[in-house]
PDB file of C-alpha atoms in Angstrom:
ATOM      1  CA  UNK A   1       0.000   0.000   0.000  1.00  0.00           C
ATOM      2  CA  UNK A   2       1.433   3.384  -1.012  1.00  0.00           C
ATOM      3  CA  UNK A   3       2.119   6.253   1.387  1.00  0.00           C
ATOM      4  CA  UNK A   4      -0.850   8.310   0.160  1.00  0.00           C
ATOM      5  CA  UNK A   5      -3.138   5.275   0.161  1.00  0.00           C
ATOM      6  CA  UNK A   6      -2.303   4.461   3.791  1.00  0.00           C
ATOM      7  CA  UNK A   7      -2.331   7.923   5.277  1.00  0.00           C
ATOM      8  CA  UNK A   8      -4.708   9.930   3.105  1.00  0.00           C
ATOM      9  CA  UNK A   9      -6.996   7.883   0.844  1.00  0.00           C
ATOM     10  CA  UNK A  10      -7.930   5.126   3.320  1.00  0.00           C
ATOM     11  CA  UNK A  11      -8.512   7.592   6.203  1.00  0.00           C
ATOM     12  CA  UNK A  12     -10.623   9.689   3.804  1.00  0.00           C
ATOM     13  CA  UNK A  13     -12.797   6.687   2.936  1.00  0.00           C
ATOM     14  CA  UNK A  14     -13.112   5.946   6.645  1.00  0.00           C
ATOM     15  CA  UNK A  15     -14.153   9.514   7.512  1.00  0.00           C
ATOM     16  CA  UNK A  16     -16.738   9.645   4.724  1.00  0.00           C
ATOM     17  CA  UNK A  17     -18.262   6.246   5.531  1.00  0.00           C
ATOM     18  CA  UNK A  18     -20.979   7.789   7.721  1.00  0.00           C
ATOM     19  CA  UNK A  19     -21.995  11.328   6.780  1.00  0.00           C
ATOM     20  CA  UNK A  20     -24.545  11.540   9.599  1.00  0.00           C
ATOM     21  CA  UNK A  21     -21.829  11.280  12.241  1.00  0.00           C
ATOM     22  CA  UNK A  22     -19.641  13.719  10.329  1.00  0.00           C
ATOM     23  CA  UNK A  23     -22.544  16.168  10.076  1.00  0.00           C
ATOM     24  CA  UNK A  24     -23.053  16.031  13.843  1.00  0.00           C
ATOM     25  CA  UNK A  25     -19.374  16.785  14.440  1.00  0.00           C
ATOM     26  CA  UNK A  26     -19.351  19.624  11.903  1.00  0.00           C
ATOM     27  CA  UNK A  27     -22.493  21.074  13.510  1.00  0.00           C
ATOM     28  CA  UNK A  28     -20.787  21.088  16.913  1.00  0.00           C
ATOM     29  CA  UNK A  29     -17.786  22.827  15.396  1.00  0.00           C
ATOM     30  CA  UNK A  30     -20.114  25.357  13.758  1.00  0.00           C
ATOM     31  CA  UNK A  31     -21.618  25.975  17.202  1.00  0.00           C
ATOM     32  CA  UNK A  32     -18.198  26.927  18.585  1.00  0.00           C
ATOM     33  CA  UNK A  33     -17.445  29.183  15.614  1.00  0.00           C
ATOM     34  CA  UNK A  34     -20.867  30.852  15.612  1.00  0.00           C
ATOM     35  CA  UNK A  35     -21.112  31.484  19.339  1.00  0.00           C
ATOM     36  CA  UNK A  36     -17.544  32.826  19.467  1.00  0.00           C
ATOM     37  CA  UNK A  37     -18.053  35.192  16.528  1.00  0.00           C
ATOM     38  CA  UNK A  38     -21.513  36.302  17.629  1.00  0.00           C
ATOM     39  CA  UNK A  39     -20.418  37.062  21.170  1.00  0.00           C
ATOM     40  CA  UNK A  40     -17.330  39.020  20.115  1.00  0.00           C
ATOM     41  CA  UNK A  41     -19.083  40.994  17.350  1.00  0.00           C
ATOM     42  CA  UNK A  42     -22.416  41.677  19.035  1.00  0.00           C
ATOM     43  CA  UNK A  43     -21.638  41.590  22.726  1.00  0.00           C
ATOM     44  CA  UNK A  44     -17.963  42.508  22.839  1.00  0.00           C
ATOM     45  CA  UNK A  45     -14.885  40.665  24.156  1.00  0.00           C
ATOM     46  CA  UNK A  46     -16.202  40.489  27.728  1.00  0.00           C
ATOM     47  CA  UNK A  47     -18.958  38.159  26.509  1.00  0.00           C
ATOM     48  CA  UNK A  48     -16.303  35.452  26.138  1.00  0.00           C
ATOM     49  CA  UNK A  49     -16.462  35.072  29.914  1.00  0.00           C
ATOM     50  CA  UNK A  50     -20.038  33.794  29.631  1.00  0.00           C
ATOM     51  CA  UNK A  51     -19.504  31.462  26.677  1.00  0.00           C
ATOM     52  CA  UNK A  52     -16.207  29.916  27.700  1.00  0.00           C
ATOM     53  CA  UNK A  53     -17.855  27.032  29.589  1.00  0.00           C
ATOM     54  CA  UNK A  54     -20.113  25.803  26.729  1.00  0.00           C
ATOM     55  CA  UNK A  55     -17.264  26.287  24.248  1.00  0.00           C
ATOM     56  CA  UNK A  56     -14.901  24.265  26.444  1.00  0.00           C
ATOM     57  CA  UNK A  57     -17.451  21.478  26.880  1.00  0.00           C
ATOM     58  CA  UNK A  58     -18.031  21.182  23.128  1.00  0.00           C
ATOM     59  CA  UNK A  59     -14.281  21.373  22.453  1.00  0.00           C
ATOM     60  CA  UNK A  60     -13.669  18.546  24.922  1.00  0.00           C
ATOM     61  CA  UNK A  61     -16.490  16.553  23.329  1.00  0.00           C
ATOM     62  CA  UNK A  62     -14.910  16.917  19.878  1.00  0.00           C
ATOM     63  CA  UNK A  63     -11.457  16.072  21.228  1.00  0.00           C
ATOM     64  CA  UNK A  64     -12.900  13.002  22.927  1.00  0.00           C
ATOM     65  CA  UNK A  65     -14.479  11.980  19.629  1.00  0.00           C
ATOM     66  CA  UNK A  66     -11.091  12.118  17.887  1.00  0.00           C
ATOM     67  CA  UNK A  67      -9.730   9.908  20.664  1.00  0.00           C
ATOM     68  CA  UNK A  68     -12.675   7.584  19.984  1.00  0.00           C
ATOM     69  CA  UNK A  69     -11.597   7.433  16.331  1.00  0.00           C
ATOM     70  CA  UNK A  70      -8.141   6.369  17.488  1.00  0.00           C
ATOM     71  CA  UNK A  71      -9.541   3.752  19.886  1.00  0.00           C
ATOM     72  CA  UNK A  72     -11.705   2.232  17.156  1.00  0.00           C
ATOM     73  CA  UNK A  73      -8.755   2.112  14.781  1.00  0.00           C
ATOM     74  CA  UNK A  74      -6.484   0.470  17.365  1.00  0.00           C
ATOM     75  CA  UNK A  75      -9.185  -2.111  18.063  1.00  0.00           C
ATOM     76  CA  UNK A  76      -9.636  -2.913  14.373  1.00  0.00           C
ATOM     77  CA  UNK A  77     -13.082  -1.278  14.202  1.00  0.00           C
ATOM     78  CA  UNK A  78     -13.497   0.418  10.826  1.00  0.00           C
ATOM     79  CA  UNK A  79     -16.578   2.459  11.708  1.00  0.00           C
ATOM     80  CA  UNK A  80     -16.820   5.955  13.143  1.00  0.00           C
ATOM     81  CA  UNK A  81     -17.538   6.181  16.889  1.00  0.00           C
ATOM     82  CA  UNK A  82     -21.175   6.526  17.931  1.00  0.00           C
ATOM     83  CA  UNK A  83     -22.113   9.932  19.333  1.00  0.00           C
ATOM     84  CA  UNK A  84     -24.228   8.210  21.997  1.00  0.00           C
ATOM     85  CA  UNK A  85     -20.962   7.746  23.918  1.00  0.00           C
ATOM     86  CA  UNK A  86     -20.738  11.513  24.438  1.00  0.00           C
ATOM     87  CA  UNK A  87     -20.065  11.259  28.195  1.00  0.00           C
ATOM     88  CA  UNK A  88     -17.022   9.092  27.545  1.00  0.00           C
ATOM     89  CA  UNK A  89     -15.868  11.569  24.893  1.00  0.00           C
ATOM     90  CA  UNK A  90     -16.152  14.483  27.337  1.00  0.00           C
ATOM     91  CA  UNK A  91     -14.281  12.542  30.034  1.00  0.00           C
ATOM     92  CA  UNK A  92     -11.487  11.642  27.597  1.00  0.00           C
ATOM     93  CA  UNK A  93     -11.405  15.243  26.370  1.00  0.00           C
ATOM     94  CA  UNK A  94     -10.983  16.600  29.908  1.00  0.00           C
ATOM     95  CA  UNK A  95      -8.189  14.148  30.750  1.00  0.00           C
ATOM     96  CA  UNK A  96      -6.499  14.856  27.429  1.00  0.00           C
ATOM     97  CA  UNK A  97      -6.521  18.630  27.975  1.00  0.00           C
ATOM     98  CA  UNK A  98      -5.023  18.124  31.443  1.00  0.00           C
ATOM     99  CA  UNK A  99      -2.269  15.928  29.988  1.00  0.00           C
ATOM    100  CA  UNK A 100      -1.602  18.428  27.190  1.00  0.00           C
ATOM    101  CA  UNK A 101      -1.418  21.297  29.698  1.00  0.00           C
ATOM    102  CA  UNK A 102       1.105  19.396  31.821  1.00  0.00           C
ATOM    103  CA  UNK A 103       3.362  18.536  28.875  1.00  0.00           C
ATOM    104  CA  UNK A 104       3.143  22.136  27.611  1.00  0.00           C
ATOM    105  CA  UNK A 105       4.246  23.435  31.018  1.00  0.00           C
ATOM    106  CA  UNK A 106       7.140  20.971  31.063  1.00  0.00           C
ATOM    107  CA  UNK A 107       8.257  22.085  27.601  1.00  0.00           C
ATOM    108  CA  UNK A 108       7.717  25.849  27.848  1.00  0.00           C
ATOM    109  CA  UNK A 109       8.458  26.545  31.526  1.00  0.00           C
ATOM    110  CA  UNK A 110      12.252  26.710  30.995  1.00  0.00           C
ATOM    111  CA  UNK A 111      11.762  29.455  28.387  1.00  0.00           C
ATOM    112  CA  UNK A 112       9.510  31.452  30.712  1.00  0.00           C
ATOM    113  CA  UNK A 113      11.949  31.106  33.630  1.00  0.00           C
ATOM    114  CA  UNK A 114      14.913  32.021  31.421  1.00  0.00           C
ATOM    115  CA  UNK A 115      13.175  35.186  30.219  1.00  0.00           C
ATOM    116  CA  UNK A 116      12.261  36.169  33.790  1.00  0.00           C
ATOM    117  CA  UNK A 117      15.894  35.676  34.840  1.00  0.00           C
ATOM    118  CA  UNK A 118      16.940  37.804  31.875  1.00  0.00           C
ATOM    119  CA  UNK A 119      14.619  40.638  32.900  1.00  0.00           C
ATOM    120  CA  UNK A 120      15.911  40.598  36.494  1.00  0.00           C
ATOM    121  CA  UNK A 121      19.512  40.317  35.312  1.00  0.00           C
ATOM    122  CA  UNK A 122      19.071  43.299  33.002  1.00  0.00           C
ATOM    123  CA  UNK A 123      17.372  45.323  35.736  1.00  0.00           C
ATOM    124  CA  UNK A 124      20.187  44.470  38.166  1.00  0.00           C
ATOM    125  CA  UNK A 125      22.794  45.319  35.549  1.00  0.00           C
ATOM    126  CA  UNK A 126      21.201  48.742  35.062  1.00  0.00           C
ATOM    127  CA  UNK A 127      21.123  49.460  38.804  1.00  0.00           C
ATOM    128  CA  UNK A 128      24.709  48.356  39.462  1.00  0.00           C
ATOM    129  CA  UNK A 129      26.360  49.940  36.442  1.00  0.00           C
ATOM    130  CA  UNK A 130      23.986  52.765  35.543  1.00  0.00           C
ATOM    131  CA  UNK A 131      24.342  51.436  32.036  1.00  0.00           C
ATOM    132  CA  UNK A 132      23.173  53.363  29.006  1.00  0.00           C
ATOM    133  CA  UNK A 133      19.954  52.466  27.229  1.00  0.00           C
ATOM    134  CA  UNK A 134      21.719  50.717  24.326  1.00  0.00           C
ATOM    135  CA  UNK A 135      23.625  48.385  26.666  1.00  0.00           C
ATOM    136  CA  UNK A 136      20.433  47.509  28.510  1.00  0.00           C
ATOM    137  CA  UNK A 137      18.588  46.772  25.260  1.00  0.00           C
ATOM    138  CA  UNK A 138      21.478  44.642  23.964  1.00  0.00           C
ATOM    139  CA  UNK A 139      21.620  42.689  27.220  1.00  0.00           C
ATOM    140  CA  UNK A 140      17.883  42.019  27.253  1.00  0.00           C
ATOM    141  CA  UNK A 141      17.875  41.206  23.518  1.00  0.00           C
ATOM    142  CA  UNK A 142      20.230  38.265  24.092  1.00  0.00           C
ATOM    143  CA  UNK A 143      17.774  36.722  26.550  1.00  0.00           C
ATOM    144  CA  UNK A 144      14.810  37.418  24.253  1.00  0.00           C
ATOM    145  CA  UNK A 145      16.505  35.886  21.191  1.00  0.00           C
ATOM    146  CA  UNK A 146      17.524  32.740  23.099  1.00  0.00           C
ATOM    147  CA  UNK A 147      14.000  32.458  24.521  1.00  0.00           C
ATOM    148  CA  UNK A 148      12.410  32.805  21.069  1.00  0.00           C
ATOM    149  CA  UNK A 149      14.769  30.216  19.560  1.00  0.00           C
ATOM    150  CA  UNK A 150      14.020  27.806  22.402  1.00  0.00           C
ATOM    151  CA  UNK A 151      10.297  28.416  21.974  1.00  0.00           C
ATOM    152  CA  UNK A 152      10.491  27.629  18.245  1.00  0.00           C
ATOM    153  CA  UNK A 153      12.470  24.414  18.750  1.00  0.00           C
ATOM    154  CA  UNK A 154      10.228  23.352  21.652  1.00  0.00           C
ATOM    155  CA  UNK A 155       7.091  24.009  19.583  1.00  0.00           C
ATOM    156  CA  UNK A 156       8.373  21.851  16.720  1.00  0.00           C
ATOM    157  CA  UNK A 157       9.331  19.081  19.160  1.00  0.00           C
ATOM    158  CA  UNK A 158       5.899  19.251  20.792  1.00  0.00           C
ATOM    159  CA  UNK A 159       4.168  19.166  17.394  1.00  0.00           C
ATOM    160  CA  UNK A 160       6.079  15.976  16.559  1.00  0.00           C
ATOM    161  CA  UNK A 161       5.537  14.349  19.961  1.00  0.00           C
ATOM    162  CA  UNK A 162       1.865  15.159  20.575  1.00  0.00           C
ATOM    163  CA  UNK A 163       0.122  13.132  17.804  1.00  0.00           C
ATOM    164  CA  UNK A 164       1.798   9.862  18.823  1.00  0.00           C
ATOM    165  CA  UNK A 165       1.306  10.715  22.499  1.00  0.00           C
ATOM    166  CA  UNK A 166      -2.390  11.171  21.724  1.00  0.00           C
ATOM    167  CA  UNK A 167      -2.591   7.652  20.298  1.00  0.00           C
ATOM    168  CA  UNK A 168      -0.712   6.278  23.302  1.00  0.00           C
ATOM    169  CA  UNK A 169      -3.166   8.163  25.540  1.00  0.00           C
ATOM    170  CA  UNK A 170      -6.088   6.558  23.711  1.00  0.00           C
ATOM    171  CA  UNK A 171      -4.550   3.111  24.136  1.00  0.00           C
ATOM    172  CA  UNK A 172      -3.224   3.249  27.707  1.00  0.00           C
ATOM    173  CA  UNK A 173      -5.018   6.118  29.402  1.00  0.00           C
ATOM    174  CA  UNK A 174      -3.702   9.296  31.043  1.00  0.00           C
ATOM    175  CA  UNK A 175      -0.232   7.967  31.894  1.00  0.00           C
ATOM    176  CA  UNK A 176       0.234   6.849  28.293  1.00  0.00           C
ATOM    177  CA  UNK A 177       0.692  10.465  27.244  1.00  0.00           C
ATOM    178  CA  UNK A 178       3.941  10.601  29.231  1.00  0.00           C
ATOM    179  CA  UNK A 179       5.613   7.360  28.089  1.00  0.00           C
ATOM    180  CA  UNK A 180       8.376   9.392  26.470  1.00  0.00           C
ATOM    181  CA  UNK A 181      10.723   6.563  25.423  1.00  0.00           C
ATOM    182  CA  UNK A 182       7.952   4.375  24.031  1.00  0.00           C
ATOM    183  CA  UNK A 183       6.555   7.314  22.040  1.00  0.00           C
ATOM    184  CA  UNK A 184       9.855   8.738  20.788  1.00  0.00           C
ATOM    185  CA  UNK A 185      11.069   5.376  19.456  1.00  0.00           C
ATOM    186  CA  UNK A 186       8.043   5.265  17.142  1.00  0.00           C
ATOM    187  CA  UNK A 187       9.154   8.420  15.316  1.00  0.00           C
ATOM    188  CA  UNK A 188      10.513   7.753  11.817  1.00  0.00           C
ATOM    189  CA  UNK A 189      11.041   9.521   8.502  1.00  0.00           C
ATOM    190  CA  UNK A 190       7.680   8.189   7.314  1.00  0.00           C
ATOM    191  CA  UNK A 191       6.021   9.762  10.360  1.00  0.00           C
ATOM    192  CA  UNK A 192       7.691  13.125   9.730  1.00  0.00           C
ATOM    193  CA  UNK A 193       6.576  13.026   6.084  1.00  0.00           C
ATOM    194  CA  UNK A 194       3.019  12.283   7.187  1.00  0.00           C
ATOM    195  CA  UNK A 195       3.085  15.278   9.557  1.00  0.00           C
ATOM    196  CA  UNK A 196       4.383  17.474   6.732  1.00  0.00           C
ATOM    197  CA  UNK A 197       1.565  16.221   4.490  1.00  0.00           C
ATOM    198  CA  UNK A 198      -1.073  17.176   7.044  1.00  0.00           C
ATOM    199  CA  UNK A 199       0.708  20.451   7.829  1.00  0.00           C
ATOM    200  CA  UNK A 200       0.192  21.341   4.159  1.00  0.00           C
ATOM    201  CA  UNK A 201      -3.464  20.253   4.327  1.00  0.00           C
ATOM    202  CA  UNK A 202      -4.143  22.294   7.473  1.00  0.00           C
ATOM    203  CA  UNK A 203      -2.278  25.285   6.011  1.00  0.00           C
ATOM    204  CA  UNK A 204      -4.551  25.228   2.959  1.00  0.00           C
ATOM    205  CA  UNK A 205      -7.596  25.067   5.246  1.00  0.00           C
ATOM    206  CA  UNK A 206      -6.206  28.003   7.223  1.00  0.00           C
ATOM    207  CA  UNK A 207      -5.730  30.094   4.077  1.00  0.00           C
ATOM    208  CA  UNK A 208      -9.259  29.277   2.896  1.00  0.00           C
ATOM    209  CA  UNK A 209     -10.697  30.255   6.289  1.00  0.00           C
ATOM    210  CA  UNK A 210      -9.538  33.871   5.938  1.00  0.00           C
ATOM    211  CA  UNK A 211     -11.677  34.415   2.837  1.00  0.00           C
ATOM    212  CA  UNK A 212     -14.401  36.867   3.947  1.00  0.00           C
ATOM    213  CA  UNK A 213     -17.741  35.238   4.859  1.00  0.00           C
ATOM    214  CA  UNK A 214     -17.455  32.064   2.776  1.00  0.00           C
ATOM    215  CA  UNK A 215     -14.099  31.131   4.342  1.00  0.00           C
ATOM    216  CA  UNK A 216     -15.614  30.506   7.776  1.00  0.00           C
ATOM    217  CA  UNK A 217     -18.381  28.439   6.183  1.00  0.00           C
ATOM    218  CA  UNK A 218     -15.912  26.259   4.288  1.00  0.00           C
ATOM    219  CA  UNK A 219     -13.740  25.906   7.392  1.00  0.00           C
ATOM    220  CA  UNK A 220     -16.708  24.750   9.454  1.00  0.00           C
ATOM    221  CA  UNK A 221     -17.650  22.153   6.846  1.00  0.00           C
ATOM    222  CA  UNK A 222     -14.253  20.584   6.167  1.00  0.00           C
ATOM    223  CA  UNK A 223     -12.325  21.041   9.418  1.00  0.00           C
ATOM    224  CA  UNK A 224     -14.028  18.268  11.408  1.00  0.00           C
ATOM    225  CA  UNK A 225     -13.713  15.529   8.748  1.00  0.00           C
ATOM    226  CA  UNK A 226     -10.077  16.520   8.185  1.00  0.00           C
ATOM    227  CA  UNK A 227      -9.421  16.129  11.913  1.00  0.00           C
ATOM    228  CA  UNK A 228     -11.035  12.680  11.783  1.00  0.00           C
ATOM    229  CA  UNK A 229      -8.885  11.754   8.773  1.00  0.00           C
ATOM    230  CA  UNK A 230      -5.735  12.951  10.554  1.00  0.00           C
ATOM    231  CA  UNK A 231      -6.384  10.979  13.742  1.00  0.00           C
ATOM    232  CA  UNK A 232      -7.230   7.872  11.732  1.00  0.00           C
ATOM    233  CA  UNK A 233      -3.932   8.224   9.849  1.00  0.00           C
ATOM    234  CA  UNK A 234      -1.897   8.669  13.039  1.00  0.00           C
ATOM    235  CA  UNK A 235      -3.528   5.601  14.604  1.00  0.00           C
ATOM    236  CA  UNK A 236      -2.816   3.523  11.467  1.00  0.00           C
ATOM    237  CA  UNK A 237       0.820   4.577  11.591  1.00  0.00           C
ATOM    238  CA  UNK A 238       1.017   3.717  15.311  1.00  0.00           C
ATOM    239  CA  UNK A 239      -0.277   0.214  14.608  1.00  0.00           C
ATOM    240  CA  UNK A 240       2.375  -0.306  11.930  1.00  0.00           C
ATOM    241  CA  UNK A 241       5.167   0.836  14.248  1.00  0.00           C
ATOM    242  CA  UNK A 242       3.981  -1.531  16.967  1.00  0.00           C
ATOM    243  CA  UNK A 243       4.361  -4.434  14.537  1.00  0.00           C
ATOM    244  CA  UNK A 244       7.902  -3.267  13.745  1.00  0.00           C
ATOM    245  CA  UNK A 245       8.787  -2.942  17.448  1.00  0.00           C
ATOM    246  CA  UNK A 246       7.599  -6.460  18.290  1.00  0.00           C
TER     247      UNK A 246
END
């Protein structure tokens, strides 16, 4: 089976095998988009305070559904998950967001601490030496540049790690997200190429979404099935790597 057949065509056939379930997911995504736009345009930014809870619940539901797609794939079930399991989806979504928050803190906290140290170092340098403005800016710039470079590298590393960690989470539960060695050893050139493929797909969707009026409509229609396709592809890859590791 070719690369595109495994990671694009087959997942596409899977995602389009039940349009009713896809329509439900797209409708939920439309709900998030509509309520967010309506509240910000009609009620102002402070309205986000009142809609954040329903938006979070629906977001967790959708995330849990993607995890359900992965679980079905790992279990050899070639049908889309049933929306009647919505409570399980919400529970999985909550646990997944907690896991993602923890790993994000682990990855980005060093950059935050380094920048804080840089600010205090620069302030102390100014007090002790009465340095001129240019020296202060140069000193702080070094810390900012290093922080930005770290942030970029960390973001790329997290983008590579997270999809496989998501599959491991679906298979083994919360702790599965943090099985670093088991997850990292599954990374290969084929995996990187698959991520690049979907980066291109998501970039195209992002460009389309900025088209006035119709862009949001198109985004709402195609974003959910693309997410389903992506998670199906990642799960299929995971299964192949497990066979190799045996």
